[in-house]
Amino acid sequence: QVHLQESGPGLVKPSETLSLSCSVSGDSIKTYYWSWIRQPPGKGLEWIGYIFYTGNTNYNPSLKSRVTMSVDTSKNQFSLKLRSVTAADTAVYYCASRADWFDPWGQGTLVTVSS
Amino acid sequence: QSVLTQPPSVSGAPGQTVTISCTGSSSNIGAGYAVHWYQQIPGTAPKLLMYSNSKRPSGVPDRFSGSKSGTSASLAITGLLAEDEADYYCQSFDSNLNGPVIFGGGTKLTVL
């Protein structure tokens, strides 16, 4: 049973870089694609992108210019960086397994962009 | 505005049946891409409820069923229980610049 856990700062200043990690347990990170999805407070889900352990990525066109994902196979974890954040990037950020459908999901971590 | 359109809310009494629609277009559902459904209880992470249009993951009751036709998909919940009250999201793929992964805007199910 795959288990995912997000980690990272809960507060980021405007114009800075949001950095999150997702630790994978219960399976090798080489098994699946791995995804990031976010949900602004009170709003719906927005797909951010996905990555394979080989480094193959696919990002949401609306975020592509600001997003970088990476995988650390030695730690069995993958990461998200979102540059030049604004208040509009305030959201609960989820990591999830797979890229066709998403299962399972991490519990999510709230990231607030504020000075 | 989401590429996949869902009703903002639906409601039903315990024991009744409700259906949640997910309407797309020729670049997503109509192009043959599968539809997946998630249940999100407030304050928790979404949970996969249905994949590949009509397949239930292990542990999901058979009160939940999914279907797809043309440019739309539907999630039906029979024998409504109070615990079914949640937000439901559909998800698919899109061959236009919207994608590739797209979500519906979500539907709030209220059990009366």
Tab-separated table of C-alpha atoms in Angstrom:
chain	number	residue	atom	x	y	z
A	1	GLN	CA	0.000	0.000	0.000
A	2	VAL	CA	1.570	3.238	-1.191
A	3	HIS	CA	1.595	6.095	1.296
A	4	LEU	CA	2.456	9.699	0.440
A	5	GLN	CA	3.414	12.544	2.756
A	6	GLU	CA	3.975	16.150	1.724
A	7	SER	CA	6.403	18.414	3.534
A	8	GLY	CA	7.603	21.988	3.209
A	9	PRO	CA	7.078	25.534	4.457
A	10	GLY	CA	3.520	26.603	5.139
A	11	LEU	CA	4.258	30.269	4.449
A	12	VAL	CA	6.029	31.730	1.432
A	13	LYS	CA	6.583	35.395	0.620
A	14	PRO	CA	5.337	36.875	-2.649
A	15	SER	CA	7.843	36.645	-5.521
A	16	GLU	CA	9.739	33.841	-3.783
A	17	THR	CA	9.854	30.116	-4.595
A	18	LEU	CA	7.491	27.534	-3.131
A	19	SER	CA	9.287	24.252	-2.475
A	20	LEU	CA	7.568	21.043	-1.437
A	21	SER	CA	8.609	17.423	-1.169
A	22	CYS	CA	6.583	14.250	-1.178
A	23	SER	CA	7.930	11.147	0.527
A	24	VAL	CA	6.801	7.831	-0.882
A	25	SER	CA	6.575	4.700	1.233
A	26	GLY	CA	5.258	1.240	0.442
A	27	ASP	CA	6.645	1.063	-3.089
A	28	SER	CA	9.576	2.167	-5.206
A	29	ILE	CA	9.396	5.609	-6.738
A	30	LYS	CA	10.424	3.921	-9.988
A	31	THR	CA	7.070	2.144	-10.206
A	32	TYR	CA	4.690	4.924	-11.147
A	33	TYR	CA	4.354	8.453	-12.405
A	34	TRP	CA	3.977	10.981	-9.586
A	35	SER	CA	1.756	14.043	-9.604
A	36	TRP	CA	1.104	17.358	-7.890
A	37	ILE	CA	-2.386	18.831	-7.614
A	38	ARG	CA	-3.499	21.923	-5.733
A	39	GLN	CA	-6.736	23.288	-4.340
A	40	PRO	CA	-7.174	26.969	-3.432
A	41	PRO	CA	-9.272	27.482	-0.291
A	42	GLY	CA	-12.926	26.841	-1.063
A	43	LYS	CA	-12.243	26.073	-4.715
A	44	GLY	CA	-11.764	23.088	-7.001
A	45	LEU	CA	-8.806	20.950	-7.966
A	46	GLU	CA	-6.060	22.119	-10.329
A	47	TRP	CA	-3.532	19.729	-11.844
A	48	ILE	CA	0.043	21.065	-11.632
A	49	GLY	CA	2.000	18.326	-13.358
A	50	TYR	CA	3.554	14.877	-13.190
A	51	ILE	CA	6.995	13.302	-13.318
A	52	PHE	CA	8.534	9.863	-13.899
A	53	TYR	CA	11.728	8.801	-12.169
A	54	THR	CA	13.591	9.128	-15.478
A	55	GLY	CA	12.908	12.853	-15.354
A	56	ASN	CA	10.123	12.817	-17.920
A	57	THR	CA	7.701	15.587	-16.969
A	58	ASN	CA	4.443	17.141	-18.113
A	59	TYR	CA	3.223	20.429	-16.654
A	60	ASN	CA	-0.014	22.392	-16.710
A	61	PRO	CA	0.412	24.935	-19.533
A	62	SER	CA	-0.842	27.704	-17.255
A	63	LEU	CA	1.960	27.038	-14.740
A	64	LYS	CA	4.662	25.630	-16.990
A	65	SER	CA	6.866	28.720	-17.009
A	66	ARG	CA	7.133	28.687	-13.203
A	67	VAL	CA	7.160	24.961	-12.328
A	68	THR	CA	9.976	22.467	-11.921
A	69	MET	CA	9.537	18.914	-10.653
A	70	SER	CA	12.294	16.495	-9.730
A	71	VAL	CA	12.764	13.000	-8.327
A	72	ASP	CA	15.303	11.758	-5.793
A	73	THR	CA	15.399	7.988	-6.145
A	74	SER	CA	17.844	7.608	-3.250
A	75	LYS	CA	15.300	9.138	-0.878
A	76	ASN	CA	12.230	7.726	-2.645
A	77	GLN	CA	10.755	11.171	-2.885
A	78	PHE	CA	9.800	13.757	-5.474
A	79	SER	CA	9.630	17.517	-5.300
A	80	LEU	CA	7.866	20.604	-6.604
A	81	LYS	CA	9.225	24.094	-7.085
A	82	LEU	CA	6.955	26.966	-8.065
A	83	ARG	CA	8.709	30.242	-8.724
A	84	SER	CA	7.553	33.850	-8.421
A	85	VAL	CA	4.531	33.026	-6.294
A	86	THR	CA	1.640	35.396	-5.675
A	87	ALA	CA	-1.401	35.257	-3.413
A	88	ALA	CA	-3.172	33.322	-6.171
A	89	ASP	CA	-0.832	30.397	-5.449
A	90	THR	CA	-2.195	30.031	-1.921
A	91	ALA	CA	-3.646	26.526	-1.817
A	92	VAL	CA	-3.544	23.068	-0.323
A	93	TYR	CA	-0.939	21.192	-2.313
A	94	TYR	CA	-1.388	17.456	-2.758
A	95	CYS	CA	1.010	14.872	-4.096
A	96	ALA	CA	-0.476	11.751	-5.629
A	97	SER	CA	0.497	8.516	-7.277
A	98	ARG	CA	-0.028	7.933	-11.006
A	99	ALA	CA	-0.823	10.334	-13.816
A	100	ASP	CA	-3.792	8.694	-15.580
A	101	TRP	CA	-5.883	8.728	-12.447
A	102	PHE	CA	-4.655	9.749	-9.010
A	103	ASP	CA	-4.505	7.175	-6.270
A	104	PRO	CA	-3.574	7.442	-3.501
A	105	TRP	CA	-3.210	11.075	-2.454
A	106	GLY	CA	-1.146	12.573	0.310
A	107	GLN	CA	-2.986	14.342	3.092
A	108	GLY	CA	-2.131	17.714	1.589
A	109	THR	CA	-0.258	20.715	2.929
A	110	LEU	CA	-1.538	24.283	3.054
A	111	VAL	CA	0.830	26.834	1.579
A	112	THR	CA	-0.012	30.469	2.149
A	113	VAL	CA	1.630	33.201	0.110
A	114	SER	CA	1.856	36.331	2.204
A	115	SER	CA	4.398	38.889	3.329
B	1	GLN	CA	-14.073	28.071	-15.531
B	2	SER	CA	-13.437	24.336	-15.784
B	3	VAL	CA	-13.144	22.491	-19.084
B	4	LEU	CA	-15.359	19.751	-17.630
B	5	THR	CA	-18.739	21.040	-16.444
B	6	GLN	CA	-20.416	19.668	-13.337
B	7	PRO	CA	-23.524	20.914	-11.528
B	8	PRO	CA	-22.436	22.952	-8.485
B	9	SER	CA	-24.754	21.021	-6.211
B	10	VAL	CA	-27.111	18.074	-6.014
B	11	SER	CA	-29.144	16.740	-3.139
B	12	GLY	CA	-31.170	13.730	-2.147
B	13	ALA	CA	-32.802	12.082	0.828
B	14	PRO	CA	-31.345	8.999	2.466
B	15	GLY	CA	-32.077	5.929	0.393
B	16	GLN	CA	-32.632	7.871	-2.806
B	17	THR	CA	-30.538	7.876	-5.975
B	18	VAL	CA	-28.637	10.890	-7.263
B	19	THR	CA	-26.673	11.371	-10.461
B	20	ILE	CA	-23.814	13.782	-11.036
B	21	SER	CA	-23.021	14.731	-14.606
B	22	CYS	CA	-19.689	15.695	-16.121
B	23	THR	CA	-19.933	17.355	-19.522
B	24	GLY	CA	-16.924	17.793	-21.770
B	25	SER	CA	-16.236	18.196	-25.464
B	26	SER	CA	-14.724	16.579	-28.522
B	27	SER	CA	-11.199	17.311	-27.279
B	28	ASN	CA	-11.557	15.393	-24.024
B	29	ILE	CA	-14.357	12.969	-23.127
B	30	GLY	CA	-15.639	12.923	-26.698
B	31	ALA	CA	-12.155	12.058	-27.960
B	32	GLY	CA	-12.309	8.792	-26.066
B	33	TYR	CA	-10.388	9.705	-22.940
B	34	ALA	CA	-11.528	7.912	-19.811
B	35	VAL	CA	-13.254	9.686	-16.959
B	36	HIS	CA	-12.330	9.228	-13.318
B	37	TRP	CA	-14.202	10.355	-10.206
B	38	TYR	CA	-13.058	11.480	-6.762
B	39	GLN	CA	-14.881	11.957	-3.475
B	40	GLN	CA	-13.658	14.654	-1.117
B	41	ILE	CA	-15.056	14.848	2.385
B	42	PRO	CA	-14.507	18.392	3.721
B	43	GLY	CA	-11.113	18.813	5.355
B	44	THR	CA	-9.656	15.675	3.807
B	45	ALA	CA	-7.798	14.736	0.645
B	46	PRO	CA	-9.724	13.544	-2.406
B	47	LYS	CA	-10.173	9.799	-2.710
B	48	LEU	CA	-10.434	7.852	-5.957
B	49	LEU	CA	-14.013	6.673	-6.314
B	50	MET	CA	-14.204	5.432	-9.909
B	51	TYR	CA	-11.593	4.962	-12.621
B	52	SER	CA	-11.736	4.267	-16.333
B	53	ASN	CA	-15.357	5.394	-16.533
B	54	SER	CA	-16.960	2.600	-14.539
B	55	LYS	CA	-14.406	0.655	-12.502
B	56	ARG	CA	-14.550	0.769	-8.716
B	57	PRO	CA	-11.347	0.573	-6.680
B	58	SER	CA	-11.273	-2.014	-3.949
B	59	GLY	CA	-13.357	-0.912	-0.982
B	60	VAL	CA	-15.756	1.361	-2.874
B	61	PRO	CA	-19.344	0.155	-2.381
B	62	ASP	CA	-21.317	-0.982	-5.413
B	63	ARG	CA	-23.831	1.778	-4.601
B	64	PHE	CA	-21.496	3.908	-6.703
B	65	SER	CA	-21.500	3.424	-10.465
B	66	GLY	CA	-20.079	5.313	-13.414
B	67	SER	CA	-20.907	5.608	-17.078
B	68	LYS	CA	-19.772	7.518	-20.135
B	69	SER	CA	-21.486	8.382	-23.387
B	70	GLY	CA	-20.422	10.748	-26.117
B	71	THR	CA	-18.992	13.906	-24.566
B	72	SER	CA	-20.395	13.274	-21.073
B	73	ALA	CA	-20.006	11.007	-18.096
B	74	SER	CA	-22.115	10.364	-15.022
B	75	LEU	CA	-21.673	9.155	-11.485
B	76	ALA	CA	-24.701	7.535	-9.864
B	77	ILE	CA	-25.088	6.952	-6.161
B	78	THR	CA	-27.916	4.678	-5.053
B	79	GLY	CA	-29.211	4.114	-1.540
B	80	LEU	CA	-27.863	7.470	-0.337
B	81	LEU	CA	-26.254	7.500	3.081
B	82	ALA	CA	-25.422	10.478	5.269
B	83	GLU	CA	-21.741	9.594	4.882
B	84	ASP	CA	-21.979	10.203	1.114
B	85	GLU	CA	-22.247	13.946	1.741
B	86	ALA	CA	-19.092	15.300	0.112
B	87	ASP	CA	-17.687	17.065	-2.927
B	88	TYR	CA	-17.322	14.989	-6.075
B	89	TYR	CA	-14.921	15.755	-8.940
B	90	CYS	CA	-14.601	14.249	-12.401
B	91	GLN	CA	-11.237	14.130	-14.181
B	92	SER	CA	-10.119	13.321	-17.679
B	93	PHE	CA	-7.576	14.258	-20.327
B	94	ASP	CA	-7.683	16.947	-22.993
B	95	SER	CA	-5.829	17.087	-26.277
B	96	ASN	CA	-5.955	20.882	-26.443
B	97	LEU	CA	-3.851	23.370	-24.527
B	98	ASN	CA	-6.126	23.012	-21.506
B	99	GLY	CA	-4.503	19.743	-20.588
B	100	PRO	CA	-3.460	17.203	-20.598
B	101	VAL	CA	-5.071	16.587	-17.197
B	102	ILE	CA	-8.368	18.361	-16.516
B	103	PHE	CA	-10.816	18.391	-13.606
B	104	GLY	CA	-14.444	19.296	-13.360
B	105	GLY	CA	-15.383	22.156	-11.088
B	106	GLY	CA	-16.817	19.821	-8.471
B	107	THR	CA	-20.311	19.005	-7.214
B	108	LYS	CA	-21.424	19.355	-3.610
B	109	LEU	CA	-23.720	16.485	-2.623
B	110	THR	CA	-26.046	17.232	0.249
B	111	VAL	CA	-27.903	14.384	1.920
B	112	LEU	CA	-31.135	15.884	3.202
